[in-house]
Amino acid sequence: MPEETYLQPDAIRSVAVIGTGSVGASWASLFLAHGIHVIAHDPAPGAEERAREFVVNAWPALRELGIASAERPPLDSMRFVATAAEAARDADLIQENIPEKPELKGRVLREIDAAATPDKIILSSTGGIQPSSLQAFCAHPERFVVVHPFNPSHLIPLVEVVGGKHTSPAVVEWAIAFSRLLGKQPIRLNVEASGHMTNRLQFALVREAVACLVEGIASARDIDAAVRYGLGPRWTLMGSLLTLHLAGGPGGMKGILDHAGAAIEQWWTPKTDLRLSDEVRAQLVEAAAEVSGNAPVADWVQWRDENLVNVLKLQHTSEAEEQIGRAHV
């Protein structure tokens, strides 16, 4: 089969956003901030009103970060259509955000794939389904690639780019280039895995936080404080592997492994056989009330987004770490 000629990433003028829940509406906000028209479809009652409200609420943070230049969001550049097929036909690019139900995703992907000409790339936001299983629903699987964002998608820079068995290497490269145009920090995953990679890292910590709660080691508030005031500040600047390397002092990674390798192996070995039993679920609901002070989720989302702007600004100023690493390669 001959390689399709795809539009260059900087030539994309419209994106079909299929599914406008929190992820889809977040993507729509980012596209609009970059001057890209959004052709949206979501059959849920009230979906259009919720999506437009989301964009309005997301706009101040996008403005503060310099991503959006317009004072007000260009809501007239986002239109909703009756079917996923119509959106796929009308747009330059398709971006799918259907709930994490393989059969439901499959049905919608089959509709999109049939409607869109083969030169249109399909991006999927799936947070854990392996792309090869979703490609099975496509007559043109070579143009399907996962670009997995992190909540809130319009602010958090990271995306995981994951190709399936039939994804064209050119499409993977295209997705990386397009992500960079949007100001994202794409990482390429070389192997498909359930949950991709970053969720695997994230939920290793979540699992241990829940285990500490179940074991009564500390209160919910103090468990979260350990991350906010201990791990979080370091991890804003550097990842787990560089953190471990620096912990070894002049000896680096070898030094810390020689000095504390046996202890580290004990620390990272799970101590509790953790299951989401009714009792654990009840503890987590109580924990959520404790750490949130019973304030509405919407209030915390607004607080999070406002403060993420400051964190992201700090992260932008710390890019000298890249130069330090490159200077010694």
mmCIF file of C-alpha atoms in Angstrom:
data_model
loop_
_atom_site.group_PDB
_atom_site.id
_atom_site.type_symbol
_atom_site.label_atom_id
_atom_site.label_comp_id
_atom_site.label_asym_id
_atom_site.label_seq_id
_atom_site.Cartn_x
_atom_site.Cartn_y
_atom_site.Cartn_z
ATOM 1 C CA MET A 1 0.000 0.000 0.000
ATOM 2 C CA PRO A 2 1.534 3.391 -0.975
ATOM 3 C CA GLU A 3 2.320 5.874 1.796
ATOM 4 C CA GLU A 4 -0.346 8.560 2.096
ATOM 5 C CA THR A 5 0.592 12.216 1.798
ATOM 6 C CA TYR A 6 -0.581 13.930 4.966
ATOM 7 C CA LEU A 7 -1.001 17.644 5.550
ATOM 8 C CA GLN A 8 1.983 19.181 7.275
ATOM 9 C CA PRO A 9 1.324 19.738 11.005
ATOM 10 C CA ASP A 10 1.440 23.517 10.604
ATOM 11 C CA ALA A 11 -1.140 23.316 7.794
ATOM 12 C CA ILE A 12 -3.899 21.952 10.055
ATOM 13 C CA ARG A 13 -6.736 24.475 10.148
ATOM 14 C CA SER A 14 -9.530 22.388 11.697
ATOM 15 C CA VAL A 15 -9.766 19.425 14.051
ATOM 16 C CA ALA A 16 -12.705 17.093 14.618
ATOM 17 C CA VAL A 17 -12.987 16.652 18.378
ATOM 18 C CA ILE A 18 -15.017 13.484 18.953
ATOM 19 C CA GLY A 19 -16.243 13.433 22.536
ATOM 20 C CA THR A 20 -16.243 16.694 24.496
ATOM 21 C CA GLY A 21 -16.044 15.570 28.099
ATOM 22 C CA SER A 22 -13.277 16.999 30.264
ATOM 23 C CA VAL A 23 -10.517 15.664 27.978
ATOM 24 C CA GLY A 24 -12.149 16.609 24.685
ATOM 25 C CA ALA A 25 -13.190 20.071 25.872
ATOM 26 C CA SER A 26 -9.672 20.610 27.188
ATOM 27 C CA TRP A 27 -8.185 19.702 23.796
ATOM 28 C CA ALA A 28 -10.751 21.968 22.106
ATOM 29 C CA SER A 29 -9.624 24.864 24.323
ATOM 30 C CA LEU A 30 -6.001 24.316 23.312
ATOM 31 C CA PHE A 31 -6.822 24.054 19.601
ATOM 32 C CA LEU A 32 -8.839 27.277 19.739
ATOM 33 C CA ALA A 33 -5.980 29.004 21.568
ATOM 34 C CA HIS A 34 -3.734 28.095 18.624
ATOM 35 C CA GLY A 35 -6.191 29.467 16.079
ATOM 36 C CA ILE A 36 -7.438 26.049 14.950
ATOM 37 C CA HIS A 37 -11.143 25.613 14.259
ATOM 38 C CA VAL A 38 -12.940 22.869 16.171
ATOM 39 C CA ILE A 39 -15.671 20.695 14.666
ATOM 40 C CA ALA A 40 -17.096 18.817 17.617
ATOM 41 C CA HIS A 41 -19.437 15.903 18.149
ATOM 42 C CA ASP A 42 -20.795 14.532 21.403
ATOM 43 C CA PRO A 43 -24.263 12.949 21.627
ATOM 44 C CA ALA A 44 -24.638 13.494 25.389
ATOM 45 C CA PRO A 45 -27.458 15.888 26.375
ATOM 46 C CA GLY A 46 -26.085 19.348 27.132
ATOM 47 C CA ALA A 47 -22.622 18.483 25.779
ATOM 48 C CA GLU A 48 -22.292 21.629 23.667
ATOM 49 C CA GLU A 49 -23.202 23.975 26.521
ATOM 50 C CA ARG A 50 -20.770 22.237 28.897
ATOM 51 C CA ALA A 51 -17.967 22.326 26.336
ATOM 52 C CA ARG A 52 -18.419 26.033 25.669
ATOM 53 C CA GLU A 53 -18.463 26.753 29.397
ATOM 54 C CA PHE A 54 -15.269 24.703 29.795
ATOM 55 C CA VAL A 55 -13.498 26.762 27.109
ATOM 56 C CA VAL A 56 -14.552 30.033 28.763
ATOM 57 C CA ASN A 57 -13.261 28.824 32.144
ATOM 58 C CA ALA A 58 -9.999 27.515 30.643
ATOM 59 C CA TRP A 59 -9.210 30.717 28.765
ATOM 60 C CA PRO A 60 -7.706 32.832 31.594
ATOM 61 C CA ALA A 61 -5.000 30.215 32.297
ATOM 62 C CA LEU A 62 -4.241 29.879 28.583
ATOM 63 C CA ARG A 63 -3.938 33.668 28.375
ATOM 64 C CA GLU A 64 -1.694 33.829 31.442
ATOM 65 C CA LEU A 65 0.680 31.267 29.900
ATOM 66 C CA GLY A 66 0.769 33.176 26.616
ATOM 67 C CA ILE A 67 -0.792 30.275 24.714
ATOM 68 C CA ALA A 68 -3.938 32.236 23.863
ATOM 69 C CA SER A 69 -3.552 35.785 22.571
ATOM 70 C CA ALA A 70 -7.213 36.751 22.139
ATOM 71 C CA GLU A 71 -8.843 38.409 25.128
ATOM 72 C CA ARG A 72 -11.920 36.218 24.779
ATOM 73 C CA PRO A 73 -12.204 32.651 23.476
ATOM 74 C CA PRO A 74 -13.306 32.465 19.817
ATOM 75 C CA LEU A 75 -16.395 30.370 20.508
ATOM 76 C CA ASP A 76 -17.628 31.029 16.975
ATOM 77 C CA SER A 77 -14.663 28.915 15.796
ATOM 78 C CA MET A 78 -16.174 25.849 17.482
ATOM 79 C CA ARG A 79 -19.247 24.243 15.989
ATOM 80 C CA PHE A 80 -21.057 21.066 16.900
ATOM 81 C CA VAL A 81 -22.328 18.615 14.299
ATOM 82 C CA ALA A 82 -24.819 15.754 14.473
ATOM 83 C CA THR A 83 -22.490 12.792 13.844
ATOM 84 C CA ALA A 84 -18.869 11.734 14.264
ATOM 85 C CA ALA A 85 -18.808 10.958 10.544
ATOM 86 C CA GLU A 86 -19.755 14.535 9.635
ATOM 87 C CA ALA A 87 -17.026 15.932 11.876
ATOM 88 C CA ALA A 88 -14.460 13.556 10.375
ATOM 89 C CA ARG A 89 -15.452 14.513 6.805
ATOM 90 C CA ASP A 90 -15.265 18.259 7.456
ATOM 91 C CA ALA A 91 -12.013 18.524 9.466
ATOM 92 C CA ASP A 92 -8.336 18.258 8.523
ATOM 93 C CA LEU A 93 -7.522 16.049 11.511
ATOM 94 C CA ILE A 94 -9.534 13.781 13.831
ATOM 95 C CA GLN A 95 -9.010 13.711 17.591
ATOM 96 C CA GLU A 96 -10.956 11.014 19.513
ATOM 97 C CA ASN A 97 -11.935 11.199 23.207
ATOM 98 C CA ILE A 98 -14.565 8.466 23.582
ATOM 99 C CA PRO A 99 -14.910 6.855 27.075
ATOM 100 C CA GLU A 100 -12.507 3.988 27.847
ATOM 101 C CA LYS A 101 -14.825 1.251 26.606
ATOM 102 C CA PRO A 102 -13.127 -0.696 23.779
ATOM 103 C CA GLU A 103 -16.306 -1.722 21.973
ATOM 104 C CA LEU A 104 -17.758 1.791 22.117
ATOM 105 C CA LYS A 105 -14.479 3.291 20.932
ATOM 106 C CA GLY A 106 -14.356 0.667 18.213
ATOM 107 C CA ARG A 107 -17.810 1.515 16.870
ATOM 108 C CA VAL A 108 -17.015 5.224 16.734
ATOM 109 C CA LEU A 109 -13.576 4.644 15.201
ATOM 110 C CA ARG A 110 -15.135 2.495 12.495
ATOM 111 C CA GLU A 111 -17.531 5.351 11.696
ATOM 112 C CA ILE A 112 -14.712 7.924 11.670
ATOM 113 C CA ASP A 113 -12.413 5.737 9.594
ATOM 114 C CA ALA A 114 -15.091 5.152 6.965
ATOM 115 C CA ALA A 115 -15.953 8.844 6.691
ATOM 116 C CA ALA A 116 -12.475 10.390 6.647
ATOM 117 C CA THR A 117 -10.331 10.194 3.540
ATOM 118 C CA PRO A 118 -7.174 8.096 4.093
ATOM 119 C CA ASP A 119 -4.950 11.188 4.130
ATOM 120 C CA LYS A 120 -6.466 12.342 7.439
ATOM 121 C CA ILE A 121 -4.701 11.236 10.613
ATOM 122 C CA ILE A 122 -6.667 9.952 13.608
ATOM 123 C CA LEU A 123 -5.330 10.786 17.083
ATOM 124 C CA SER A 124 -6.710 8.963 20.125
ATOM 125 C CA SER A 125 -6.598 10.184 23.726
ATOM 126 C CA THR A 126 -7.050 6.712 25.195
ATOM 127 C CA GLY A 127 -5.442 6.507 28.611
ATOM 128 C CA GLY A 128 -4.729 2.813 28.608
ATOM 129 C CA ILE A 129 -6.080 0.820 25.669
ATOM 130 C CA GLN A 130 -3.319 -0.464 23.433
ATOM 131 C CA PRO A 131 -3.504 1.115 19.967
ATOM 132 C CA SER A 132 -3.195 -2.189 18.091
ATOM 133 C CA SER A 133 -6.508 -3.361 19.545
ATOM 134 C CA LEU A 134 -8.231 -0.165 18.395
ATOM 135 C CA GLN A 135 -6.651 -0.317 14.935
ATOM 136 C CA ALA A 136 -8.571 -3.523 14.336
ATOM 137 C CA PHE A 137 -11.676 -1.356 13.805
ATOM 138 C CA CYS A 138 -10.018 0.733 11.070
ATOM 139 C CA ALA A 139 -9.752 0.019 7.340
ATOM 140 C CA HIS A 140 -6.770 2.390 7.331
ATOM 141 C CA PRO A 141 -4.935 1.484 10.557
ATOM 142 C CA GLU A 142 -1.696 3.067 9.390
ATOM 143 C CA ARG A 143 -3.037 6.586 10.123
ATOM 144 C CA PHE A 144 -4.145 5.799 13.710
ATOM 145 C CA VAL A 145 -1.899 6.823 16.643
ATOM 146 C CA VAL A 146 -2.398 7.413 20.370
ATOM 147 C CA VAL A 147 -1.563 10.882 21.697
ATOM 148 C CA HIS A 148 -2.387 10.482 25.379
ATOM 149 C CA PRO A 149 -2.687 13.747 27.358
ATOM 150 C CA PHE A 150 -2.783 14.405 31.101
ATOM 151 C CA ASN A 151 -5.481 16.270 32.960
ATOM 152 C CA PRO A 152 -5.953 19.159 32.401
ATOM 153 C CA SER A 153 -4.976 18.583 28.792
ATOM 154 C CA HIS A 154 -4.882 22.271 27.856
ATOM 155 C CA LEU A 155 -2.221 22.991 30.504
ATOM 156 C CA ILE A 156 -0.130 19.904 31.319
ATOM 157 C CA PRO A 157 2.647 19.725 28.682
ATOM 158 C CA LEU A 158 3.183 15.963 28.591
ATOM 159 C CA VAL A 159 1.667 13.689 25.945
ATOM 160 C CA GLU A 160 2.538 10.057 25.292
ATOM 161 C CA VAL A 161 2.750 9.145 21.602
ATOM 162 C CA VAL A 162 2.145 5.446 21.018
ATOM 163 C CA GLY A 163 1.927 3.712 17.662
ATOM 164 C CA GLY A 164 0.260 0.349 17.117
ATOM 165 C CA LYS A 165 1.496 -2.583 15.084
ATOM 166 C CA HIS A 166 0.116 -1.067 11.900
ATOM 167 C CA THR A 167 0.818 2.627 12.551
ATOM 168 C CA SER A 168 3.037 4.177 9.915
ATOM 169 C CA PRO A 169 6.325 5.482 11.378
ATOM 170 C CA ALA A 170 5.623 8.686 9.468
ATOM 171 C CA VAL A 171 2.368 9.113 11.411
ATOM 172 C CA VAL A 172 4.177 8.718 14.735
ATOM 173 C CA GLU A 173 6.663 11.406 13.670
ATOM 174 C CA TRP A 174 3.773 13.580 12.470
ATOM 175 C CA ALA A 175 2.021 13.289 15.849
ATOM 176 C CA ILE A 176 5.202 14.263 17.688
ATOM 177 C CA ALA A 177 5.687 17.310 15.445
ATOM 178 C CA PHE A 178 2.046 18.387 15.787
ATOM 179 C CA SER A 179 2.209 18.019 19.570
ATOM 180 C CA ARG A 180 5.264 20.270 19.673
ATOM 181 C CA LEU A 181 3.438 22.897 17.618
ATOM 182 C CA LEU A 182 0.796 22.918 20.343
ATOM 183 C CA GLY A 183 3.474 23.536 22.963
ATOM 184 C CA LYS A 184 3.352 19.965 24.237
ATOM 185 C CA GLN A 185 6.274 17.870 25.478
ATOM 186 C CA PRO A 186 5.768 14.574 23.603
ATOM 187 C CA ILE A 187 7.444 11.351 24.664
ATOM 188 C CA ARG A 188 7.577 8.351 22.343
ATOM 189 C CA LEU A 189 6.736 4.934 23.769
ATOM 190 C CA ASN A 190 8.565 2.132 21.987
ATOM 191 C CA VAL A 191 6.329 -0.665 23.292
ATOM 192 C CA GLU A 192 2.563 -0.899 23.764
ATOM 193 C CA ALA A 193 1.462 -1.519 27.348
ATOM 194 C CA SER A 194 -1.782 -1.410 29.293
ATOM 195 C CA GLY A 195 -2.043 2.086 30.746
ATOM 196 C CA HIS A 196 0.897 3.168 28.550
ATOM 197 C CA MET A 197 3.818 4.301 30.758
ATOM 198 C CA THR A 198 3.100 7.450 32.757
ATOM 199 C CA ASN A 199 -0.032 6.014 34.342
ATOM 200 C CA ARG A 200 2.105 3.084 35.400
ATOM 201 C CA LEU A 201 4.459 5.508 37.163
ATOM 202 C CA GLN A 202 1.615 7.567 38.577
ATOM 203 C CA PHE A 203 -0.400 4.696 39.990
ATOM 204 C CA ALA A 204 2.634 3.094 41.595
ATOM 205 C CA LEU A 205 2.674 6.157 43.865
ATOM 206 C CA VAL A 206 -1.127 6.213 44.181
ATOM 207 C CA ARG A 207 -1.065 2.553 45.221
ATOM 208 C CA GLU A 208 1.456 3.228 47.967
ATOM 209 C CA ALA A 209 -0.473 6.313 49.128
ATOM 210 C CA VAL A 210 -3.594 4.157 49.513
ATOM 211 C CA ALA A 211 -1.565 1.431 51.247
ATOM 212 C CA CYS A 212 -0.193 3.984 53.738
ATOM 213 C CA LEU A 213 -3.765 5.134 54.405
ATOM 214 C CA VAL A 214 -5.021 1.563 54.905
ATOM 215 C CA GLU A 215 -2.076 0.729 57.186
ATOM 216 C CA GLY A 216 -2.742 3.850 59.262
ATOM 217 C CA ILE A 217 0.786 5.192 58.764
ATOM 218 C CA ALA A 218 -0.431 8.798 58.454
ATOM 219 C CA SER A 219 -3.543 10.884 57.884
ATOM 220 C CA ALA A 220 -4.785 11.505 54.361
ATOM 221 C CA ARG A 221 -3.747 15.142 54.651
ATOM 222 C CA ASP A 222 -0.196 14.226 55.693
ATOM 223 C CA ILE A 223 0.138 11.563 52.988
ATOM 224 C CA ASP A 224 -0.671 14.211 50.380
ATOM 225 C CA ALA A 225 1.649 16.700 52.141
ATOM 226 C CA ALA A 226 4.548 14.249 51.708
ATOM 227 C CA VAL A 227 4.087 14.515 47.939
ATOM 228 C CA ARG A 228 3.331 18.250 47.809
ATOM 229 C CA TYR A 229 6.212 19.434 49.973
ATOM 230 C CA GLY A 230 8.752 16.628 49.567
ATOM 231 C CA LEU A 231 8.560 14.781 46.277
ATOM 232 C CA GLY A 232 6.640 17.302 44.204
ATOM 233 C CA PRO A 233 9.128 20.213 44.267
ATOM 234 C CA ARG A 234 11.990 17.934 43.196
ATOM 235 C CA TRP A 235 9.917 16.212 40.538
ATOM 236 C CA THR A 236 8.991 19.566 39.001
ATOM 237 C CA LEU A 237 12.663 19.923 38.103
ATOM 238 C CA MET A 238 13.782 16.344 37.471
ATOM 239 C CA GLY A 239 12.454 12.820 37.105
ATOM 240 C CA SER A 240 12.874 9.795 39.338
ATOM 241 C CA LEU A 241 16.037 8.497 37.689
ATOM 242 C CA LEU A 242 17.945 11.786 37.834
ATOM 243 C CA THR A 243 16.741 12.246 41.437
ATOM 244 C CA LEU A 244 18.200 8.856 42.340
ATOM 245 C CA HIS A 245 21.442 9.659 40.501
ATOM 246 C CA LEU A 246 21.910 12.908 42.457
ATOM 247 C CA ALA A 247 21.153 11.144 45.750
ATOM 248 C CA GLY A 248 24.468 9.276 45.342
ATOM 249 C CA GLY A 249 26.522 12.453 45.675
ATOM 250 C CA PRO A 250 29.785 12.458 43.680
ATOM 251 C CA GLY A 251 29.353 8.707 43.116
ATOM 252 C CA GLY A 252 26.032 9.239 41.365
ATOM 253 C CA MET A 253 23.836 6.270 40.555
ATOM 254 C CA LYS A 254 26.527 3.705 41.348
ATOM 255 C CA GLY A 255 27.188 5.403 44.663
ATOM 256 C CA ILE A 256 23.570 5.311 45.850
ATOM 257 C CA LEU A 257 23.081 1.715 44.699
ATOM 258 C CA ASP A 258 26.266 0.569 46.439
ATOM 259 C CA HIS A 259 25.341 2.456 49.601
ATOM 260 C CA ALA A 260 21.576 1.838 49.859
ATOM 261 C CA GLY A 261 20.653 -0.687 47.176
ATOM 262 C CA ALA A 262 19.393 -3.325 49.643
ATOM 263 C CA ALA A 263 17.277 -0.765 51.491
ATOM 264 C CA ILE A 264 15.877 0.643 48.252
ATOM 265 C CA GLU A 265 14.832 -2.844 47.182
ATOM 266 C CA GLN A 266 12.948 -3.215 50.484
ATOM 267 C CA TRP A 267 11.298 0.203 50.168
ATOM 268 C CA TRP A 268 9.954 -0.402 46.676
ATOM 269 C CA THR A 269 8.591 -3.863 47.439
ATOM 270 C CA PRO A 270 4.817 -3.599 48.183
ATOM 271 C CA LYS A 271 3.993 -4.448 51.796
ATOM 272 C CA THR A 272 0.206 -4.639 51.514
ATOM 273 C CA ASP A 273 -1.960 -6.828 49.288
ATOM 274 C CA LEU A 274 -4.168 -3.950 48.232
ATOM 275 C CA ARG A 275 -7.644 -4.405 46.732
ATOM 276 C CA LEU A 276 -10.421 -1.878 46.207
ATOM 277 C CA SER A 277 -12.754 -3.597 48.656
ATOM 278 C CA ASP A 278 -15.861 -1.833 49.968
ATOM 279 C CA GLU A 279 -13.915 -0.937 53.116
ATOM 280 C CA VAL A 280 -11.005 0.578 51.177
ATOM 281 C CA ARG A 281 -13.384 2.473 48.911
ATOM 282 C CA ALA A 282 -15.091 3.954 51.985
ATOM 283 C CA GLN A 283 -11.695 4.972 53.403
ATOM 284 C CA LEU A 284 -10.823 6.711 50.143
ATOM 285 C CA VAL A 285 -14.098 8.624 50.092
ATOM 286 C CA GLU A 286 -13.374 9.787 53.657
ATOM 287 C CA ALA A 287 -9.821 10.673 52.634
ATOM 288 C CA ALA A 288 -11.105 12.776 49.741
ATOM 289 C CA ALA A 289 -13.339 14.706 52.121
ATOM 290 C CA GLU A 290 -10.356 15.289 54.423
ATOM 291 C CA VAL A 291 -7.892 16.540 51.796
ATOM 292 C CA SER A 292 -10.507 18.657 49.999
ATOM 293 C CA GLY A 293 -12.153 20.096 53.110
ATOM 294 C CA ASN A 294 -15.454 19.033 51.503
ATOM 295 C CA ALA A 295 -15.173 21.941 49.079
ATOM 296 C CA PRO A 296 -16.807 21.395 45.660
ATOM 297 C CA VAL A 297 -14.634 19.760 43.007
ATOM 298 C CA ALA A 298 -15.222 22.742 40.698
ATOM 299 C CA ASP A 299 -13.597 25.053 43.266
ATOM 300 C CA TRP A 300 -10.529 22.813 43.472
ATOM 301 C CA VAL A 301 -10.302 22.601 39.677
ATOM 302 C CA GLN A 302 -10.262 26.394 39.455
ATOM 303 C CA TRP A 303 -7.594 26.577 42.206
ATOM 304 C CA ARG A 304 -5.543 23.863 40.477
ATOM 305 C CA ASP A 305 -5.594 25.544 37.081
ATOM 306 C CA GLU A 306 -4.724 28.976 38.469
ATOM 307 C CA ASN A 307 -1.773 27.578 40.411
ATOM 308 C CA LEU A 308 -0.613 25.270 37.627
ATOM 309 C CA VAL A 309 0.149 28.403 35.637
ATOM 310 C CA ASN A 310 2.748 29.403 38.229
ATOM 311 C CA VAL A 311 4.262 25.912 38.344
ATOM 312 C CA LEU A 312 4.495 25.741 34.551
ATOM 313 C CA LYS A 313 6.139 29.157 34.405
ATOM 314 C CA LEU A 314 8.741 27.927 36.893
ATOM 315 C CA GLN A 315 9.300 24.808 34.815
ATOM 316 C CA HIS A 316 9.915 26.900 31.702
ATOM 317 C CA THR A 317 12.642 28.829 33.525
ATOM 318 C CA SER A 318 14.413 25.610 34.552
ATOM 319 C CA GLU A 319 15.201 24.407 31.044
ATOM 320 C CA ALA A 320 18.899 24.985 31.732
ATOM 321 C CA GLU A 321 18.941 21.368 32.962
ATOM 322 C CA GLU A 322 18.655 20.295 29.352
ATOM 323 C CA GLN A 323 21.759 22.334 28.510
ATOM 324 C CA ILE A 324 23.686 20.846 31.460
ATOM 325 C CA GLY A 325 22.925 17.324 30.253
ATOM 326 C CA ARG A 326 23.698 18.079 26.599
ATOM 327 C CA ALA A 327 26.959 19.862 27.427
ATOM 328 C CA HIS A 328 28.403 16.665 28.912
ATOM 329 C CA VAL A 329 27.194 14.122 26.371
#
